[in-house]
Structures are given as structure tokens and as C-alpha cells.
Tab-separated table of C-alpha atoms in Angstrom:
chain	number	residue	atom	x	y	z
A	1	MET	CA	-0.337	11.814	2.197
A	2	LEU	CA	2.951	12.885	2.911
A	3	SER	CA	3.582	16.397	4.672
A	4	LEU	CA	5.787	18.664	2.701
A	5	THR	CA	8.565	18.023	5.192
A	6	ALA	CA	8.423	14.462	4.720
A	7	ARG	CA	8.320	14.577	1.277
A	8	GLN	CA	11.634	16.540	1.288
A	9	THR	CA	13.263	14.393	3.961
A	10	SER	CA	12.335	11.035	1.950
A	11	ARG	CA	13.956	12.833	-1.386
A	12	ARG	CA	17.020	13.784	0.350
A	13	LEU	CA	17.638	10.267	1.925
A	14	VAL	CA	17.215	8.816	-1.183
A	15	ILE	CA	19.675	11.323	-2.691
A	16	GLU	CA	21.812	10.534	-0.073
A	17	ASN	CA	21.735	6.788	-0.764
A	18	ALA	CA	22.284	7.114	-4.376
A	19	VAL	CA	25.612	9.432	-3.749
A	20	ARG	CA	26.910	6.888	-1.142
A	21	THR	CA	25.944	4.024	-3.361
A	22	LEU	CA	27.723	5.759	-6.648
A	23	ALA	CA	30.965	6.463	-4.045
A	24	ILE	CA	31.349	3.118	-2.863
A	25	THR	CA	30.907	1.775	-6.689
A	26	ALA	CA	33.673	3.873	-7.855
A	27	LEU	CA	36.109	3.022	-4.958
A	28	ARG	CA	35.157	-0.750	-5.908
A	29	PHE	CA	35.636	-0.542	-9.173
A	30	LYS	CA	38.347	1.973	-9.569
A	31	SER	CA	40.370	1.815	-12.544
A	32	THR	CA	44.017	0.583	-12.412
A	33	VAL	CA	44.761	1.691	-15.987
A	34	PRO	CA	47.989	3.077	-15.062
A	35	THR	CA	47.336	7.334	-15.528
A	36	THR	CA	50.739	8.712	-16.195
A	37	THR	CA	53.262	7.433	-18.808
A	38	ALA	CA	56.056	6.919	-15.806
A	39	ASP	CA	53.158	4.594	-14.011
A	40	MET	CA	52.851	2.677	-17.949
A	41	GLU	CA	56.476	2.175	-18.041
A	42	ILE	CA	56.560	0.857	-14.757
A	43	ALA	CA	53.537	-1.691	-14.860
A	44	GLY	CA	54.736	-2.829	-18.507
A	45	GLN	CA	58.407	-3.353	-17.229
A	46	GLN	CA	59.612	-7.142	-16.806
A	47	ALA	CA	61.434	-6.364	-13.454
A	48	PRO	CA	62.911	-3.210	-11.798
A	49	ASN	CA	66.581	-4.272	-13.302
A	50	ARG	CA	65.184	-5.722	-16.658
A	51	GLU	CA	63.439	-4.511	-19.746
A	52	MET	CA	62.814	-7.479	-21.524
A	53	THR	CA	61.866	-11.100	-21.372
A	54	TRP	CA	64.600	-13.382	-20.549
A	55	SER	CA	63.421	-16.788	-22.531
A	56	SER	CA	62.134	-17.262	-25.856
A	57	ASP	CA	58.545	-18.583	-24.635
A	58	GLN	CA	58.111	-15.741	-21.831
A	59	ARG	CA	55.221	-13.755	-22.716
A	60	PRO	CA	55.902	-9.522	-22.071
A	61	ARG	CA	54.631	-8.160	-18.920
A	62	SER	CA	52.812	-5.466	-21.166
A	63	GLU	CA	50.803	-8.546	-22.777
A	64	ILE	CA	50.457	-10.510	-19.358
A	65	ILE	CA	48.521	-7.276	-17.758
A	66	ARG	CA	45.762	-7.379	-20.159
A	67	ASP	CA	44.499	-10.356	-19.025
A	68	PRO	CA	40.900	-10.728	-17.290
A	69	ARG	CA	42.654	-11.858	-13.786
A	70	PHE	CA	44.343	-8.164	-13.842
A	71	VAL	CA	41.547	-6.363	-14.561
A	72	GLN	CA	40.900	-4.955	-11.074
A	73	ALA	CA	44.422	-5.352	-9.702
A	74	ASP	CA	46.423	-2.378	-8.737
A	75	LEU	CA	49.382	-3.074	-10.744
A	76	LEU	CA	51.762	-0.241	-9.074
A	77	SER	CA	50.875	-2.081	-5.731
A	78	GLN	CA	51.733	-5.435	-6.889
A	79	PRO	CA	55.395	-6.938	-5.569
A	80	ARG	CA	58.225	-6.139	-8.243
A	81	PRO	CA	61.104	-8.533	-7.631
A	82	MET	CA	64.204	-8.512	-9.127
A	83	ALA	CA	65.119	-10.613	-12.167
A	84	ALA	CA	67.483	-13.486	-11.048
A	85	ILE	CA	69.240	-13.447	-14.177
A	86	GLU	CA	70.652	-9.987	-13.788
A	87	LEU	CA	71.537	-10.534	-10.061
A	88	ILE	CA	73.513	-13.820	-11.372
A	89	ALA	CA	74.849	-11.866	-13.870
A	90	GLU	CA	76.448	-9.488	-11.701
A	91	GLU	CA	78.264	-12.539	-9.343
A	92	PRO	CA	81.878	-12.658	-10.175
A	93	VAL	CA	83.209	-15.787	-11.904
A	94	ARG	CA	84.642	-18.173	-9.182
A	95	GLU	CA	88.246	-19.470	-9.714
A	96	VAL	CA	88.660	-23.013	-8.636
A	97	GLU	CA	92.051	-25.053	-8.299
A	98	GLY	CA	91.296	-27.749	-10.221
A	99	ARG	CA	89.626	-28.860	-13.482
A	100	LEU	CA	86.369	-29.960	-11.839
A	101	ALA	CA	84.138	-27.335	-9.959
A	102	CYS	CA	81.362	-28.313	-7.675
A	103	CYS	CA	78.219	-26.377	-6.982
A	104	ASP	CA	75.960	-27.287	-4.144
A	105	GLY	CA	73.423	-24.388	-4.898
A	106	GLY	CA	74.003	-23.349	-1.309
A	107	GLY	CA	72.997	-26.425	0.369
A	108	GLY	CA	70.331	-26.882	2.571
A	109	PRO	CA	66.748	-27.671	1.578
A	110	LEU	CA	66.337	-24.360	-0.685
A	111	GLY	CA	69.877	-25.394	-2.702
A	112	HIS	CA	69.930	-27.644	-5.597
A	113	PRO	CA	71.665	-31.129	-5.926
A	114	ARG	CA	75.296	-31.196	-6.214
A	115	VAL	CA	76.810	-30.831	-9.562
A	116	TRP	CA	80.249	-31.175	-11.036
A	117	ILE	CA	81.299	-28.918	-13.651
A	118	ASN	CA	84.077	-29.638	-15.985
A	119	LEU	CA	86.215	-26.658	-16.590
A	120	ASP	CA	88.916	-28.119	-19.240
A	121	GLU	CA	88.301	-25.475	-21.597
A	122	GLY	CA	89.612	-22.553	-19.644
A	123	LYS	CA	86.903	-20.237	-20.218
A	124	PRO	CA	84.021	-19.909	-17.327
A	125	GLU	CA	81.374	-22.475	-17.437
A	126	SER	CA	78.004	-22.067	-15.635
A	127	CYS	CA	75.851	-24.147	-13.337
A	128	SER	CA	72.876	-25.491	-15.041
A	129	TYR	CA	70.901	-25.049	-11.998
A	130	CYS	CA	71.690	-21.944	-10.699
A	131	GLY	CA	73.703	-20.071	-12.981
A	132	LEU	CA	76.861	-19.399	-11.222
A	133	ARG	CA	79.942	-19.518	-13.034
A	134	PHE	CA	83.160	-21.196	-12.260
A	135	GLN	CA	86.955	-20.677	-14.094
A	136	MET	CA	89.912	-22.800	-13.558
A	137	LYS	CA	92.557	-20.576	-12.190
A	138	PRO	CA	95.382	-20.272	-14.786
A	139	HIS	CA	98.656	-22.055	-13.676
A	140	HIS	CA	101.559	-20.920	-14.787
A	141	HIS	CA	104.187	-23.612	-15.952
A	142	HIS	CA	107.851	-22.814	-15.763
């Protein structure tokens, strides 16, 4: 039979191990559900500079974060890149002398193939790859 001090020591160790296990489990499986309304808004936004989707077949971020692959993900620490569609919209229209504009996508390995854009209409036309807009400069005939 165990002495009184041995039983107390044994009981104390069991309790300490149980508390340690609970603490580790709580840290490992901590909830990633946003706790405040501000956190919920941030987690549900498409991008920091865009509230809604930019394509008709795109699922909203608020639906996607309910998928099983995001159950244990800390959504507030995930990268939040700016929406390219809004950044391109901020770019000014490039005025071109002739009726044809050439967009090479910035060139190099990260660019897109060279595209020739017809500017006969007189209104801004966008590149089908990157979305940059081009317009023919107005010519004043005397």
C-alpha cells in the first residue's frame, strides 16, 4: 500500500498532467471563429479594397471560409492581397497617337503576349489580358 504522501504526490501529478493536456488541447484546437463584428467583417470581405465578388461564378469569401479546409485556420493572420480589378481601375487611361495601341503586359517572363488594340471608336478600349485601358488622342483638324 502507498503511504499518504505517495498518494497525494500521485494525485497531484495526475491533476497536473490533466491540466497540461487540457491547455495543450485548447491551444491546438483553438477556435478560429471571429469573435467581434469587426473581425467577422474583415474575414468576410473579398479583399481590403473590394466588398463583393468581381465575377459571376466566383463564390463569396464568406461562403468559402465555411469549408472544412478552413476549420482550424486563423483567418485574421492569412494574407489579404488587394483586388487587382480595383488596382487596374485606378490606372489612368493611356493616350496613344495612332489608331493601334500595343500592350505587352510589362514584358519579360511575367508579362503577357503582345496584343494590338484597335482604337477607331474614340472611346477607351481595354487589354483583354491585363485590363489596362488605351485611347486615341483627339486630333484637331483645321
